[in-house]
PDB file of C-alpha atoms in Angstrom:
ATOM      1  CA  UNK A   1      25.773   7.527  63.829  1.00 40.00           C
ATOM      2  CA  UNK A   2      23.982   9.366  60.901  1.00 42.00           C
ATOM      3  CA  UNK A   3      21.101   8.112  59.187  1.00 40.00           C
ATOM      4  CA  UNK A   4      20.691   6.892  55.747  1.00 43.00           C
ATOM      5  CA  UNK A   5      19.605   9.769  53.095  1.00 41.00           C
ATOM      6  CA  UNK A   6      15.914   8.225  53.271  1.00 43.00           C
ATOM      7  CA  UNK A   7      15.702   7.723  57.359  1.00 42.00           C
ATOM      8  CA  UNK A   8      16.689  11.724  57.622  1.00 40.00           C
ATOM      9  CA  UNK A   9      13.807  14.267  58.551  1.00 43.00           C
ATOM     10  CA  UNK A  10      13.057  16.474  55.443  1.00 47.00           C
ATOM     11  CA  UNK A  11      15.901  19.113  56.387  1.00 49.00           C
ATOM     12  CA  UNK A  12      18.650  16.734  56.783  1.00 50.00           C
ATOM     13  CA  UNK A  13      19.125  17.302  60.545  1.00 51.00           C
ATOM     14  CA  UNK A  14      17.882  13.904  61.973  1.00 48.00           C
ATOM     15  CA  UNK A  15      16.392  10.758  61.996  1.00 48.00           C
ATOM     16  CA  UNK A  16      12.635  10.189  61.148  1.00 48.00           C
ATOM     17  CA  UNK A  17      10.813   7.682  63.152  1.00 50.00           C
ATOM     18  CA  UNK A  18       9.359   4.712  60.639  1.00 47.00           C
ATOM     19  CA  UNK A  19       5.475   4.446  61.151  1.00 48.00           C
ATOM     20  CA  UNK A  20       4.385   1.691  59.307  1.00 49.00           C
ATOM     21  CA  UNK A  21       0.977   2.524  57.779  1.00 49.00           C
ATOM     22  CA  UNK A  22      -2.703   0.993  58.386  1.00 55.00           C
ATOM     23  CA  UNK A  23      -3.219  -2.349  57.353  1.00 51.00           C
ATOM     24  CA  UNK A  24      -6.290  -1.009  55.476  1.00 55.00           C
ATOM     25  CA  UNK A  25      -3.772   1.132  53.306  1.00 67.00           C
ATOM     26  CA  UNK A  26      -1.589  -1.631  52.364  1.00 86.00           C
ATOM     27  CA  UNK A  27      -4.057  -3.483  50.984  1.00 91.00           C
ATOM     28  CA  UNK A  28      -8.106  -2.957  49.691  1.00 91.00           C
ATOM     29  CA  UNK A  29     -10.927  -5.974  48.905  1.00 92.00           C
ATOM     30  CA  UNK A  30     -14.015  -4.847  47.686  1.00 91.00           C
ATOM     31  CA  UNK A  31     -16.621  -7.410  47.249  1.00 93.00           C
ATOM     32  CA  UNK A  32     -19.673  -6.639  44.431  1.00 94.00           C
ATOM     33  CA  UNK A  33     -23.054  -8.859  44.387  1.00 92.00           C
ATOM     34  CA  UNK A  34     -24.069 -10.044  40.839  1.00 92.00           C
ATOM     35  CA  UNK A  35     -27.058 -11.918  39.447  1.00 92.00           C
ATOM     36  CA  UNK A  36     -24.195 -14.879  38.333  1.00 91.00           C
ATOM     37  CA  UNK A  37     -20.990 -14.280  40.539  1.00 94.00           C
ATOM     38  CA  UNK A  38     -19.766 -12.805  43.389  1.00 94.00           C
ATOM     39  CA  UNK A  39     -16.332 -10.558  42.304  1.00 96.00           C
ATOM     40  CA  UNK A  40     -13.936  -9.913  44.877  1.00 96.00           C
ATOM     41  CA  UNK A  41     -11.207  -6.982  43.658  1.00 96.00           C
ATOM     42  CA  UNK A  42      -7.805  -6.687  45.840  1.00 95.00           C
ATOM     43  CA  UNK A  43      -5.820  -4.201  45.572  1.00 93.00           C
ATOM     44  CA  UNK A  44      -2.331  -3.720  47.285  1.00 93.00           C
ATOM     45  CA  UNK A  45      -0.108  -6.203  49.172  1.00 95.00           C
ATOM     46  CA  UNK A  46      -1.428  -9.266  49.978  1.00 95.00           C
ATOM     47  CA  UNK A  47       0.876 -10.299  52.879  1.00 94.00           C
ATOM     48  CA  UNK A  48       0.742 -11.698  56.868  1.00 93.00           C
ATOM     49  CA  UNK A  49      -0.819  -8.426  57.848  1.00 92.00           C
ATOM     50  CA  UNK A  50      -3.436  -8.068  55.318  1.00 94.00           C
ATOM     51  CA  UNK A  51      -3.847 -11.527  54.620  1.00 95.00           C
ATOM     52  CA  UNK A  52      -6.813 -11.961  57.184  1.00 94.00           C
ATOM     53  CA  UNK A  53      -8.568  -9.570  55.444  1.00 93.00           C
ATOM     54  CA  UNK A  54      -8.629 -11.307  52.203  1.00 95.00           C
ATOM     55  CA  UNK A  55      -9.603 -14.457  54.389  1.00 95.00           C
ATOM     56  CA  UNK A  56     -12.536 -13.043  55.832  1.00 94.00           C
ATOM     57  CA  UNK A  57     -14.038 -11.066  52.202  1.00 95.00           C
ATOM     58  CA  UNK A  58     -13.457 -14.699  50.727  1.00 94.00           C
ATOM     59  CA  UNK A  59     -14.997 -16.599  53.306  1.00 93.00           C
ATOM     60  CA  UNK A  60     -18.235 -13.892  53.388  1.00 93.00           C
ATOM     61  CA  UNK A  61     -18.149 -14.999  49.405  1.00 93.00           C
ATOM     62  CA  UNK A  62     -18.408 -18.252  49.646  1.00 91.00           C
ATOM     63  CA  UNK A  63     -21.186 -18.193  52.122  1.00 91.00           C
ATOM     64  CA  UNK A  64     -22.968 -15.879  50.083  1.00 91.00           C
ATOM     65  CA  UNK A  65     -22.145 -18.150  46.725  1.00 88.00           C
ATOM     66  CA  UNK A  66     -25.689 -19.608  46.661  1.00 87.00           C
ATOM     67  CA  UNK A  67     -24.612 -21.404  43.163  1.00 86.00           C
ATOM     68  CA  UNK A  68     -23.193 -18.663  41.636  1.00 90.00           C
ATOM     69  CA  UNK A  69     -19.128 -18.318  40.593  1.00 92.00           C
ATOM     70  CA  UNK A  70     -16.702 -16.445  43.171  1.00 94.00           C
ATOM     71  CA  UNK A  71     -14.319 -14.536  41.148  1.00 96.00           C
ATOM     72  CA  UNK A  72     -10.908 -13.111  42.359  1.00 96.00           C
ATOM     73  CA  UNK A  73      -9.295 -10.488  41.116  1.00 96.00           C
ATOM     74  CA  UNK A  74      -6.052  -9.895  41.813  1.00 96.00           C
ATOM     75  CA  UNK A  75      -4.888  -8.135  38.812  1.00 94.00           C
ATOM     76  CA  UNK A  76      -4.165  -4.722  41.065  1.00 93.00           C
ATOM     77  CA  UNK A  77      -2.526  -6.985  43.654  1.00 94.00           C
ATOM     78  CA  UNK A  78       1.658  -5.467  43.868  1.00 93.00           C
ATOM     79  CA  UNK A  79       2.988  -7.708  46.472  1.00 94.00           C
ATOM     80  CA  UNK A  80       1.726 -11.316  46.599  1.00 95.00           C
ATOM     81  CA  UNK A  81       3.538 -13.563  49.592  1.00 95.00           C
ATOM     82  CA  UNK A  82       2.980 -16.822  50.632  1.00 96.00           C
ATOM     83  CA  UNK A  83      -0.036 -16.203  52.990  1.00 96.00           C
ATOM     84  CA  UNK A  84      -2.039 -15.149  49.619  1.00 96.00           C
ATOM     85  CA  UNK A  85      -0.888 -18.299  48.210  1.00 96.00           C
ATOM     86  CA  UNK A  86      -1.764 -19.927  51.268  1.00 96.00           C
ATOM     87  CA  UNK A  87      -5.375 -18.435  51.224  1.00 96.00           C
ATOM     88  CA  UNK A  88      -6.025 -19.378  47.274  1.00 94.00           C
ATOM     89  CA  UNK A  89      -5.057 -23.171  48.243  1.00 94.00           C
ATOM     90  CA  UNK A  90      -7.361 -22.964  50.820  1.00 93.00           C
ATOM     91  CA  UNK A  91      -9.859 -21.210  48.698  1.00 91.00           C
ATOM     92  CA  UNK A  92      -9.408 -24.164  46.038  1.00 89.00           C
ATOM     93  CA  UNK A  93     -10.119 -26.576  48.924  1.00 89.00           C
ATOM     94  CA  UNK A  94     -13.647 -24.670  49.928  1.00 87.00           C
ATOM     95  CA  UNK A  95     -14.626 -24.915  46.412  1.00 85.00           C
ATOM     96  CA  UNK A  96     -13.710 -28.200  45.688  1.00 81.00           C
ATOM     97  CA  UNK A  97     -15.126 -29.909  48.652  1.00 80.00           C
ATOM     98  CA  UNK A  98     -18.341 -27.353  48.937  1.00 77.00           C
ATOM     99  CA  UNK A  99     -19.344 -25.481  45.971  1.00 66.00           C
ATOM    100  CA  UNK A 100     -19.731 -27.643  42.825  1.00 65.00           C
ATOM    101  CA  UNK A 101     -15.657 -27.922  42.284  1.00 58.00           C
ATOM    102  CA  UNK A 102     -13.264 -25.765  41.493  1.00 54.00           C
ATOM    103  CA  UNK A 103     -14.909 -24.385  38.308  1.00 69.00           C
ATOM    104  CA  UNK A 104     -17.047 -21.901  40.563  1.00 79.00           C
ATOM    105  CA  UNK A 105     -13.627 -20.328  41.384  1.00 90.00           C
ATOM    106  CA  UNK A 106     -12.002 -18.251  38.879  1.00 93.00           C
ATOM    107  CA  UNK A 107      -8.814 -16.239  40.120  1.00 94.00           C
ATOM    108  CA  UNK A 108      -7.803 -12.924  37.790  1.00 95.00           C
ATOM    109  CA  UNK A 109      -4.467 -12.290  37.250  1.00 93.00           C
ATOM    110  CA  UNK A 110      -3.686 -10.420  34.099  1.00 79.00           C
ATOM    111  CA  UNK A 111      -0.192 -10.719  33.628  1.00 78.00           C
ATOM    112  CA  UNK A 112       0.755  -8.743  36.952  1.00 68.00           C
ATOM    113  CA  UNK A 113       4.338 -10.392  37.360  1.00 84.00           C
ATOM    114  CA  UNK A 114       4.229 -10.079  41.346  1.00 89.00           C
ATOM    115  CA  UNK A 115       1.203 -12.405  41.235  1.00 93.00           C
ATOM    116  CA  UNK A 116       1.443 -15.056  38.908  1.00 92.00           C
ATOM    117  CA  UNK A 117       4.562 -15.498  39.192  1.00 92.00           C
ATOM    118  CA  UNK A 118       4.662 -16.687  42.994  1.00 94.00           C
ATOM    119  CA  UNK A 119       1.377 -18.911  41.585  1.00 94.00           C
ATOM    120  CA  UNK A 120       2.916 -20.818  39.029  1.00 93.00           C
ATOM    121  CA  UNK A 121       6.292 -21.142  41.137  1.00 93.00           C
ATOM    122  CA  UNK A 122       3.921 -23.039  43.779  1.00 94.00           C
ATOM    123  CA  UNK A 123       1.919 -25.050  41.109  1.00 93.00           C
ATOM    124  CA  UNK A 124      -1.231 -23.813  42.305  1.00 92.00           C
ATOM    125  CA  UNK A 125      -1.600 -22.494  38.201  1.00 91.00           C
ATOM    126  CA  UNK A 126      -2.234 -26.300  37.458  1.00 91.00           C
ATOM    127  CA  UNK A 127      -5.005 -25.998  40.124  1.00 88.00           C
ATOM    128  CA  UNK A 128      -7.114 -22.951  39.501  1.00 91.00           C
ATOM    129  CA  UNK A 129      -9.171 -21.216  36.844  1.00 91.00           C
ATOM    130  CA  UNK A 130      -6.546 -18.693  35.662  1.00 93.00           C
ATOM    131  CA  UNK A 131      -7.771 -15.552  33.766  1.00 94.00           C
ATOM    132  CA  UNK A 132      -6.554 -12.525  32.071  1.00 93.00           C
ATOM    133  CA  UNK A 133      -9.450 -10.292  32.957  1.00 93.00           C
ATOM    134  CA  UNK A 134     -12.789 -10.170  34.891  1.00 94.00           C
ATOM    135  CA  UNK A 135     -15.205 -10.160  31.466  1.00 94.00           C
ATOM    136  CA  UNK A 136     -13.636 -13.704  30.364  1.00 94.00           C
ATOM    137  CA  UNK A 137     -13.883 -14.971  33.792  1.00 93.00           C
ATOM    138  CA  UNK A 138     -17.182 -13.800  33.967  1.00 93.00           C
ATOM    139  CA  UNK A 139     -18.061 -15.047  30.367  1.00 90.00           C
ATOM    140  CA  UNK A 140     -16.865 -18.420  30.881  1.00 79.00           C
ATOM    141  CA  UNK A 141     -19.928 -20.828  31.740  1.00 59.00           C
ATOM    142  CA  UNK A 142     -19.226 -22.945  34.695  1.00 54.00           C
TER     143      UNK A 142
END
């Protein structure tokens, strides 16, 4: 059996073996400390593998909240799948039940297609504090 033009080795002769890359390339969070929010920027797929890492820079967030807003931004994001839905609903629920309602939680999108899409499909834009770019998220008094 030959392989397919893109599973050949770069002369042609055979097949190249598929390494799937490092979690921590597929997808980014970087968390920055301000004097009125916490911003959390993703960047990449959010999917079942990286998915726990989004968990765990939201959950350090929220502890770390201390009455300011948490603000998401997913306006980088290229693949969104239903564990990143799955971890805004659950991030709705924290700020509902534990940090002042949802107001506190303001989700970027811009209008990246692969993200708000899935998020309005899934209802969850009737839910959370939508916004077009950090500054108005930020701006916006809670």
């Amino acid at each position: 059996m030959i392989p397919a033009g893109d599973e050949r080795t770069p002369d042609g002769s055979g097949s190249a073996a598929y390494v799937r890359p490092a979690s921590e390339q597929l997808m980014s969070a970087y968390v920055r400390d301000g004097d009125t929010a916490i911003v959390v920027t993703v960047d990449g797929a959010v999917d079942a593998l990286t998915v726990p890492r989004l968990r765990d820079a939201l959950h350090k967030a929220f502890a770390r909240l201390d009455g300011r807003v948490l603000v998401v931004d997913l306006s980088a994001v290229t693949f969104f799948g239903s564990p990143g839905l799955r971890a805004l609903s659950e991030s709705a629920t924290e700020a509902a039940l534990h940090h002042r309602g949802l107001r506190p939680l303001r989700i970027v999108v811009d209008s990246s297609r692969p993200v708000i899409r899935p998020i309005e499909i899934v209802g969850l834009d009737g839910v959370l504090s939508l916004y077009h770019d950090v500054e108005a998220a930020l701006r916006d008094s809670p």
